[in-house]
Tab-separated table of C-alpha atoms and ligand atoms in Angstrom:
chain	number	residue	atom	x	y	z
A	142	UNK	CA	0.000	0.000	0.000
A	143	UNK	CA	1.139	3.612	-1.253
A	144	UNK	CA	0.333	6.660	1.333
A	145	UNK	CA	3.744	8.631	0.353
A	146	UNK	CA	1.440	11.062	-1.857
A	147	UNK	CA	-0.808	11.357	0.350
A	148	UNK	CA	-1.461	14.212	2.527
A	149	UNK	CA	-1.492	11.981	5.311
A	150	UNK	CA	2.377	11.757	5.174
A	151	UNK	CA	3.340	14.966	6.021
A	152	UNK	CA	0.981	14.513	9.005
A	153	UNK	CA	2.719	11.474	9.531
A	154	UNK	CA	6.254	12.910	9.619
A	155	UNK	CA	5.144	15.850	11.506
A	156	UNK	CA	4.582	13.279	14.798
A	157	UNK	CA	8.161	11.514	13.971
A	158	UNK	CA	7.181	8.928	11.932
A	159	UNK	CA	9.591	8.554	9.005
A	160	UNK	CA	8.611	7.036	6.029
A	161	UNK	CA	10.233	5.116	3.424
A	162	UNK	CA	8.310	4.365	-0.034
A	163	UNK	CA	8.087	1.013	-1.959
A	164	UNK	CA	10.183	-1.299	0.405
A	165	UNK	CA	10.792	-4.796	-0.836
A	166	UNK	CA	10.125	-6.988	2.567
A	167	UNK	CA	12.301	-9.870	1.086
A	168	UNK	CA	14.785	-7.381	2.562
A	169	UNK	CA	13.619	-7.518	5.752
A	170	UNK	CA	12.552	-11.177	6.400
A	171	UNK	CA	14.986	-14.047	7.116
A	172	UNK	CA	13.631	-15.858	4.493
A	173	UNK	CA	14.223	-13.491	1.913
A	174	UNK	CA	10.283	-13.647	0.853
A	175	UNK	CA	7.914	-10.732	0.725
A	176	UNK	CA	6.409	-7.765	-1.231
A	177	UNK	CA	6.088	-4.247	-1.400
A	178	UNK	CA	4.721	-1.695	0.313
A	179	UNK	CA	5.592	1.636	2.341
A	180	UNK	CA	7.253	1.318	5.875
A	181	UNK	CA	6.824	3.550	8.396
A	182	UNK	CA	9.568	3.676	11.307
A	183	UNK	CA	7.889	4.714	14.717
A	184	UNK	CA	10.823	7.333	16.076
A	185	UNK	CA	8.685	8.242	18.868
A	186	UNK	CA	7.122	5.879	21.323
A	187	UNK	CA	5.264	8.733	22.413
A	188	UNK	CA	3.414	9.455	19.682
A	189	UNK	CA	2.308	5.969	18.697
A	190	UNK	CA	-1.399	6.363	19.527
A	191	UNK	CA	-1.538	9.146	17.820
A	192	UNK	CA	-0.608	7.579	14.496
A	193	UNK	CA	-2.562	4.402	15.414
A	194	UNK	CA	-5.618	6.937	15.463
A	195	UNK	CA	-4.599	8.634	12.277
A	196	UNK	CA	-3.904	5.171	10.224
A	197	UNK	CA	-7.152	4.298	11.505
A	198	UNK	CA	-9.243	7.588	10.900
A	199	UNK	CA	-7.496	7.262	7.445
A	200	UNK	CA	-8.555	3.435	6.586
A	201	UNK	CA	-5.186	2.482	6.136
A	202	UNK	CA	-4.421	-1.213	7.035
A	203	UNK	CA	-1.295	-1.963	8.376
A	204	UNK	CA	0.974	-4.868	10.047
A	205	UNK	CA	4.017	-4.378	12.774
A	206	UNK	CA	7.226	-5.883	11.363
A	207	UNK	CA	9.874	-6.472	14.056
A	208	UNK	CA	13.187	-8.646	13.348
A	209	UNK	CA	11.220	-10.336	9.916
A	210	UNK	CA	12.689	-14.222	11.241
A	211	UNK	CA	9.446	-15.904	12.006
A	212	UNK	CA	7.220	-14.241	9.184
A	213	UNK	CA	5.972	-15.914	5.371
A	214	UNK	CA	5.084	-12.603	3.352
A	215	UNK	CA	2.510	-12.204	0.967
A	216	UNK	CA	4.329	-11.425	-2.908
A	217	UNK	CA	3.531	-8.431	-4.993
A	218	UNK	CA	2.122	-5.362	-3.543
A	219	UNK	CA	0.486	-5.642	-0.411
A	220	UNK	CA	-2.287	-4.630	0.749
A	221	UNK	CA	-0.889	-2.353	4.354
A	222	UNK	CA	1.922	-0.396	5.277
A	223	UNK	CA	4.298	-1.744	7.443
A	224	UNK	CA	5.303	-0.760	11.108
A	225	UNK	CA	8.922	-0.743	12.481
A	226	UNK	CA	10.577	0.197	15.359
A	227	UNK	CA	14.059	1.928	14.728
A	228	UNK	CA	16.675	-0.871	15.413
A	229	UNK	CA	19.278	1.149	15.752
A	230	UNK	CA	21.248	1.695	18.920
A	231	UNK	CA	18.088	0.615	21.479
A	232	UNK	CA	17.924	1.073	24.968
A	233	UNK	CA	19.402	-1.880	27.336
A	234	UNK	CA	20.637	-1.558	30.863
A	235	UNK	CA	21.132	-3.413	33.921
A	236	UNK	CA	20.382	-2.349	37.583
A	237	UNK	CA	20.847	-5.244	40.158
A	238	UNK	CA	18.932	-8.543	38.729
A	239	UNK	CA	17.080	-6.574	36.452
A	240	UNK	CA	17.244	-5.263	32.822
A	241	UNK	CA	15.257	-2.727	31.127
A	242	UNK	CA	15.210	-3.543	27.083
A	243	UNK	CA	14.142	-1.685	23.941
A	244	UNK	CA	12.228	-3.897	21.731
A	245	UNK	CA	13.602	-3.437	18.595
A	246	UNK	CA	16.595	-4.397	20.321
A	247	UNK	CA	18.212	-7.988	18.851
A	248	UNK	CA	17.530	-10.822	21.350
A	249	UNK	CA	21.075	-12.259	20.822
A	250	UNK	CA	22.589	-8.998	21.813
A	251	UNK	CA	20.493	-8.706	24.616
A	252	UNK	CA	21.541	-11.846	25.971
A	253	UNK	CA	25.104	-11.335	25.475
A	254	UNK	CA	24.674	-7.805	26.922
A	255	UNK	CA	23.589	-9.454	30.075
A	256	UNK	CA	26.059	-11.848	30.294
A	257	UNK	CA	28.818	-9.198	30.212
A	258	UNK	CA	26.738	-8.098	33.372
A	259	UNK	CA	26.950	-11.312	34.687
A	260	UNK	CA	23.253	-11.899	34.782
A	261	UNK	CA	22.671	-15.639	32.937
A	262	UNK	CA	19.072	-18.121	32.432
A	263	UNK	CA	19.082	-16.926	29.021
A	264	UNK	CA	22.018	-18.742	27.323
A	265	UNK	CA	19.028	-21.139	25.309
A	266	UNK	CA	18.360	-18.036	23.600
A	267	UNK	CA	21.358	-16.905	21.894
A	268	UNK	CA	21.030	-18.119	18.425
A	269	UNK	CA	17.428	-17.628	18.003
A	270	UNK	CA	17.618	-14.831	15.746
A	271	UNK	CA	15.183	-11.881	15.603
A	272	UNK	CA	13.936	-9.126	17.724
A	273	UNK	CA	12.875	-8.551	22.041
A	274	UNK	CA	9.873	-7.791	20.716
A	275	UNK	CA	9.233	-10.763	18.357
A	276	UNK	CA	10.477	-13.075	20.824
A	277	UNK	CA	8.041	-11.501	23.751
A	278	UNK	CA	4.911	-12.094	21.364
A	279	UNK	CA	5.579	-15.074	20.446
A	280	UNK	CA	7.778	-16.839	24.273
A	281	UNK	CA	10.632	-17.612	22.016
A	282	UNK	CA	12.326	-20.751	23.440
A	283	UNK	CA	15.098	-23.180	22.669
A	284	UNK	CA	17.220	-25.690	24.655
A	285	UNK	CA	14.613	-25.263	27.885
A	286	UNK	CA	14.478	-21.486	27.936
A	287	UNK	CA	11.707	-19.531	27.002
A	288	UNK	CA	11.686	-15.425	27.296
A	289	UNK	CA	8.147	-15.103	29.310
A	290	UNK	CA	9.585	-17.211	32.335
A	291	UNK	CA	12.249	-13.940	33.525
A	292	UNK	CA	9.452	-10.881	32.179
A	293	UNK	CA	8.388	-9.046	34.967
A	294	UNK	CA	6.955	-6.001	33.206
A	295	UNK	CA	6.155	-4.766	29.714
A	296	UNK	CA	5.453	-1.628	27.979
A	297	UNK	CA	3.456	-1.832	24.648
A	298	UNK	CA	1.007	-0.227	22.705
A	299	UNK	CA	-2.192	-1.270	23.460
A	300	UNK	CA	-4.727	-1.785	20.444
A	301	UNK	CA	-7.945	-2.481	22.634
A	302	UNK	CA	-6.995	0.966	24.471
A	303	UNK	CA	-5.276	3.009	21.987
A	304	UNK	CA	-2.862	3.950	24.694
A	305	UNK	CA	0.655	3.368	26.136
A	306	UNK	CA	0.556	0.735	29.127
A	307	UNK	CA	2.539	-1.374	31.113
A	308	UNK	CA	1.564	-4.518	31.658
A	309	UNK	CA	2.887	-6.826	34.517
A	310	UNK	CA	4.366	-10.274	33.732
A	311	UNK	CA	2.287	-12.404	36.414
A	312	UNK	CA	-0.822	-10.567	34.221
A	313	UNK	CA	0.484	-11.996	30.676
A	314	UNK	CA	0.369	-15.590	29.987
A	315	UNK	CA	3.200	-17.262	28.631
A	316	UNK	CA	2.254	-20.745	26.738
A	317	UNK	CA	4.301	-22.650	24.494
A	318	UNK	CA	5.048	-20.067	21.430
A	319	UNK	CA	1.781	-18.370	22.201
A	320	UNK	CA	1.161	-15.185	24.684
A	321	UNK	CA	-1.652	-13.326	25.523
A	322	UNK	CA	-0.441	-10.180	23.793
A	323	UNK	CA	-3.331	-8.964	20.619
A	324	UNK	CA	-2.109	-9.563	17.799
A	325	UNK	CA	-2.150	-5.716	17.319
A	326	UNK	CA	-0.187	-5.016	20.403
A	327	UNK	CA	3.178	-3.320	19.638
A	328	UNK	CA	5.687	-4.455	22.070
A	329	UNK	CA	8.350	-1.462	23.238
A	330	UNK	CA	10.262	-2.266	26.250
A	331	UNK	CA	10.656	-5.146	28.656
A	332	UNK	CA	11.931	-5.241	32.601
A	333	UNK	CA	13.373	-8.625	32.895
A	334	UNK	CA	14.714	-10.213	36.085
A	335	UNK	CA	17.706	-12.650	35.893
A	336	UNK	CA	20.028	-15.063	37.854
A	337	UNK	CA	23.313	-13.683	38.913
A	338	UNK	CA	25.400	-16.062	37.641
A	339	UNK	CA	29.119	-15.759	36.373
A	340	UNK	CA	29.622	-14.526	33.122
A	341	UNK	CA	32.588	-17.410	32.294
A	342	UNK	CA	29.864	-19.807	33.378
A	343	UNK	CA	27.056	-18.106	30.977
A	344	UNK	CA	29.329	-18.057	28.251
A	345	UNK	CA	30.232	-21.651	28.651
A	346	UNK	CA	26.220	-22.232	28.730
A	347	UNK	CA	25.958	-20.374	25.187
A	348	UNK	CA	28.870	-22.269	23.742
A	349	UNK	CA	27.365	-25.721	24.506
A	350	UNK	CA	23.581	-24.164	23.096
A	351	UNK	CA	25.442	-22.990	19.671
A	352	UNK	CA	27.447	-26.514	19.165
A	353	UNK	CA	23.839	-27.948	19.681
A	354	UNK	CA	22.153	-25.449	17.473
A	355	UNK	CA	25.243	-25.471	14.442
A	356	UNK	CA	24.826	-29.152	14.465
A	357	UNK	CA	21.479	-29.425	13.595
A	358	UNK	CA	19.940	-26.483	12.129
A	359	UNK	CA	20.652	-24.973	8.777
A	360	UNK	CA	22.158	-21.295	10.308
A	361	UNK	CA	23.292	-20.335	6.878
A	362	UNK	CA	19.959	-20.573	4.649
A	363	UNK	CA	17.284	-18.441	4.495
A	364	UNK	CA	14.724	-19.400	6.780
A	365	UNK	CA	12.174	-18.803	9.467
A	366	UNK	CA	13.511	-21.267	11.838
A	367	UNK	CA	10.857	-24.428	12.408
A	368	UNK	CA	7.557	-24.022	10.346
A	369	UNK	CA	5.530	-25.879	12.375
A	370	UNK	CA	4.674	-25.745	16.231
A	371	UNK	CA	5.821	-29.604	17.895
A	372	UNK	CA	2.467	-31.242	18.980
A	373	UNK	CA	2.483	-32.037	22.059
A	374	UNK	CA	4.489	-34.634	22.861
A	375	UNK	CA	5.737	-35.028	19.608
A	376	UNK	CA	8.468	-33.802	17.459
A	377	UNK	CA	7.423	-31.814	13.493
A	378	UNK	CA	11.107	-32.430	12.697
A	379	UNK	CA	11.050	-35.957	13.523
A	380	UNK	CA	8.053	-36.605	11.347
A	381	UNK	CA	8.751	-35.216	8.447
A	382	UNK	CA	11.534	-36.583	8.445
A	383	UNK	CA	10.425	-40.187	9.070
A	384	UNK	CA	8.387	-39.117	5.863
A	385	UNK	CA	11.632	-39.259	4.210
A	386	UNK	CA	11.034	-35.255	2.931
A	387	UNK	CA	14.390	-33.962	3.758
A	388	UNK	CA	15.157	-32.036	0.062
A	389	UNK	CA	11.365	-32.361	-0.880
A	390	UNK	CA	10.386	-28.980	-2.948
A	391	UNK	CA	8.114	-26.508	-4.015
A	392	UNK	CA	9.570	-24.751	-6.423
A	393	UNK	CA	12.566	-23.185	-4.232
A	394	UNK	CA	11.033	-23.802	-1.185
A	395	UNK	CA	12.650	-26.708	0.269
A	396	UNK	CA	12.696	-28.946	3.345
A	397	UNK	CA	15.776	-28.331	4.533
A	398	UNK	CA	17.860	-31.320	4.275
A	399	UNK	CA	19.511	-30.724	7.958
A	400	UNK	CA	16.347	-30.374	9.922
A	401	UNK	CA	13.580	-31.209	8.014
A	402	UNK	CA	11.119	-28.793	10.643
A	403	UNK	CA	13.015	-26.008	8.565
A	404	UNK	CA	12.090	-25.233	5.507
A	405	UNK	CA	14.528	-22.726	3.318
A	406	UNK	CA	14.449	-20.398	0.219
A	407	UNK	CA	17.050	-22.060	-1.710
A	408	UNK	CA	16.925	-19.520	-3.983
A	409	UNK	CA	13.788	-17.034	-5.430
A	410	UNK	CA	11.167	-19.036	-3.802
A	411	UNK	CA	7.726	-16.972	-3.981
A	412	UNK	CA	5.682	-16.665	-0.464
A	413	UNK	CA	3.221	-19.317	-2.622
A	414	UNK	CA	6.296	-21.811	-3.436
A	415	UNK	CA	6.456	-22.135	0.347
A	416	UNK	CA	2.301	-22.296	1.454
A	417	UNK	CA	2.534	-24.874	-1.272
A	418	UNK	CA	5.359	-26.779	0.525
A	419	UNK	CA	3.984	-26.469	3.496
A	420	UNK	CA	0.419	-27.301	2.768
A	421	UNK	CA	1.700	-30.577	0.987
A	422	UNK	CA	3.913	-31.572	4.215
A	423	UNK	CA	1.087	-30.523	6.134
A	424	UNK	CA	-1.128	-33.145	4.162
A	425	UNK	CA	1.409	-36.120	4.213
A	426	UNK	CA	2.077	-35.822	8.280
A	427	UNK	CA	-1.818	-35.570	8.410
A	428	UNK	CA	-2.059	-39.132	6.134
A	429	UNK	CA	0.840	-41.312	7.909
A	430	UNK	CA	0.345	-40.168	11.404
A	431	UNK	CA	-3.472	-38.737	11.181
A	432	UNK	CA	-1.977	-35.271	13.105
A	433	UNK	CA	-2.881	-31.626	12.247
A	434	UNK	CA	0.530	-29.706	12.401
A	435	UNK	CA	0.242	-25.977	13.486
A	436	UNK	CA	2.054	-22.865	11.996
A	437	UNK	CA	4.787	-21.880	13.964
A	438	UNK	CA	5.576	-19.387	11.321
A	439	UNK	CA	3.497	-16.427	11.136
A	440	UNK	CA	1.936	-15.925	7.834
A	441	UNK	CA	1.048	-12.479	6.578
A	442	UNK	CA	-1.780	-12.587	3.721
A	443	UNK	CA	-5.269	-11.409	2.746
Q	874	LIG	N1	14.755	-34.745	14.450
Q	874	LIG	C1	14.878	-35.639	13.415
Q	874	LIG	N2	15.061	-35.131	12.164
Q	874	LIG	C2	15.096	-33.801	11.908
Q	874	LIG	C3	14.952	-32.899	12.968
Q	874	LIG	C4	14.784	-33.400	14.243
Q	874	LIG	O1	14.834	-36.832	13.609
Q	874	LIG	O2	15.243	-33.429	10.739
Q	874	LIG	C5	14.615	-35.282	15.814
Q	874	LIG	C6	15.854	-34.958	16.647
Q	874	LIG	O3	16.830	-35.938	16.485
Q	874	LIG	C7	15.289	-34.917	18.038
Q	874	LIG	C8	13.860	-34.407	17.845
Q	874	LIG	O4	13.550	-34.614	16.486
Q	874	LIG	O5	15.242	-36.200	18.599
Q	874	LIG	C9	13.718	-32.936	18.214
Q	874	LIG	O6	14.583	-32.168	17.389
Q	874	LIG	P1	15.342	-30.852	17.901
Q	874	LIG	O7	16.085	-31.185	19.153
Q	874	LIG	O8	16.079	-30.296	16.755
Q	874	LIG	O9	14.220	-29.892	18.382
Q	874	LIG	P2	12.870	-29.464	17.695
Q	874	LIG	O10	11.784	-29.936	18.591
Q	874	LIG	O11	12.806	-29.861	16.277
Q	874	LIG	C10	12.689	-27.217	19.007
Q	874	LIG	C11	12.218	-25.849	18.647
Q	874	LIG	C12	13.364	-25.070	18.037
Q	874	LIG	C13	14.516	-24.998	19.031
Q	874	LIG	C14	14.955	-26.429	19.362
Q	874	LIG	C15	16.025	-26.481	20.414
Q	874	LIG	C16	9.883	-25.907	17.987
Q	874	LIG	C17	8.911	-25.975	16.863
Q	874	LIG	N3	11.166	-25.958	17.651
Q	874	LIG	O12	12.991	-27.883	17.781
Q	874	LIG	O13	12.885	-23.746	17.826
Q	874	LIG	O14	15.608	-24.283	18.470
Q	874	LIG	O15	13.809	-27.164	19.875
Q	874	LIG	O16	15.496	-26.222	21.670
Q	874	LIG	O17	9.472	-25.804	19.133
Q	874	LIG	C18	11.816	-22.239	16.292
Q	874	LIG	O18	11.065	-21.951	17.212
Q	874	LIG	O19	11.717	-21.705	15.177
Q	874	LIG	C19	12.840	-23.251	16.523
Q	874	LIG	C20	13.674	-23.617	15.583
């Protein structure tokens, strides 16, 4: 969607919104999949509602991008503009057990930042790539770690209110790559409390995470990380892989052939290459073991 000609832009920029026409979001996603549209980057937390009252009063649909690693974009033009906090140089600091983080800030970096401040729990999280405020929505986890068990408070936009809250972590529920968060929230800063705990001893913690992580993900190939949620008690990866679909394509959307719960752009795949891959593997695990697999991956169409 176009508003760069509209008068609505210069009301836009006048409340610190800067906005950047015609942005391809294969740029901004890990899988390298997405079209284009117009992004505007929220400078001012302040002034958030405002513009979430003005893009409303004006009709204009949009979506809230954050790091782009868990997200299957629409191709062509799209139908909203797109959201984004400015990533750089955000807000982290430490005072005692807690830390106070910016979410556009890089979750890797934040748990590295910590470290250095000997404050540990979070050494599962290091390689997940992506954004605070990504991995907030959605309780990013790996290796026994998920983000929602050290929140203790978070500031977002709230759609339902149209206003600037925070929200206490004992009041936000934290489920397996689910939260209570609307989908419309816009996540802006976190207070997290962590575990003292040496800073050799964290990084020793990370190390042992990334040998895990190098050894059986694909960490150089376009992707959005594991496509589908594990059922409970079960394993996506495992499955599909029992299916014997390691390499299996759709178009250039491929099952990875390292963990077959990741599927890759191995090279111009189209946002329908991969629904098509993924409706297919979708179908098979549904045949041979008579189980509905769940996105994990959020998908962004009409
Ligand atoms: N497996 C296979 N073949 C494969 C992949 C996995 O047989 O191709 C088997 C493994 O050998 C293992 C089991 O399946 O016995 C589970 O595999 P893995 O340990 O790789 O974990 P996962 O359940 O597939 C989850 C998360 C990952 C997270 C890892 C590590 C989900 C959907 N995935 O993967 O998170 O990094 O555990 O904790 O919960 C993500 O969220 O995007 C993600 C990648």
């Amino acid at each position: 969607m176009r508003i760069s000609e509209k008068p609505l832009s210069a009301r836009l920029k006048a409340l610190g919104v800067e906005l950047h026409a015609g942005v391809s979001l294969s740029e901004k996603t890990s899988l390298g999949i997405g079209g284009a549209t117009d992004e505007l980057v929220l400078r001012r937390f302040d002034t958030i509602p405002e513009v979430m009252r003005l893009l409303a009063d004006e009709k204009i649909p949009h979506r809230f991008l954050g790091g782009g690693t868990n997200v299957l974009i629409d191709d062509g033009e799209l139908p909203w503009v797109v959201l984004h906090l400015p990533t750089s140089q955000p807000g982290m600091r430490v005072e005692g057990n807690a830390a106070y983080v910016d979410a556009a800030a890089d979750l890797g970096g934040m748990v590295t930042f910590c470290a250095k401040r000997d404050l540990g729990g979070m050494e599962g999280l290091i390689g997940v790539p992506g954004s605070v405020g990504g991995a907030l929505r959605m309780n990013a986890g790996a290796y026994g770690t998920q983000i929602g068990s050290y929140v203790r408070e978070v500031e977002l936009y709230r759609a339902a209110t149209g206003a600037i809250e925070t929200v206490r972590g004992n009041d936000i529920r934290f489920d397996y790559r689910h939260t209570s968060f609307a989908p419309e929230d816009v996540m802006l800063r976190v207070k997290l409390e962590l575990p003292s705990k040496p800073f050799k001893e964290i990084l020793a913690g990370i190390r042992v995470c990334n040998e895990k992580r190098r050894a059986s993900q694909p960490l150089n190939q376009k992707s959005a990380g594991c496509i589908f949620k594990n059922p409970p008690g079960g394993s996506a990866g495992r499955m599909i892989d029992e299916l014997g679909l390691k390499g299996h394509r759709s178009g250039d959307a491929m099952v990875s052939d390292r963990h077959a719960n990741f599927f890759i752009n191995a090279g111009n795949a189209s946002c329908s290459d991969m629904l098509r891959l993924i409706d297919d593997v979708r179908e098979r695990v549904r045949a041979r073991y008579g189980m509905e697999l769940e996105n994990e991956v959020i998908l962004w169409k009409n």
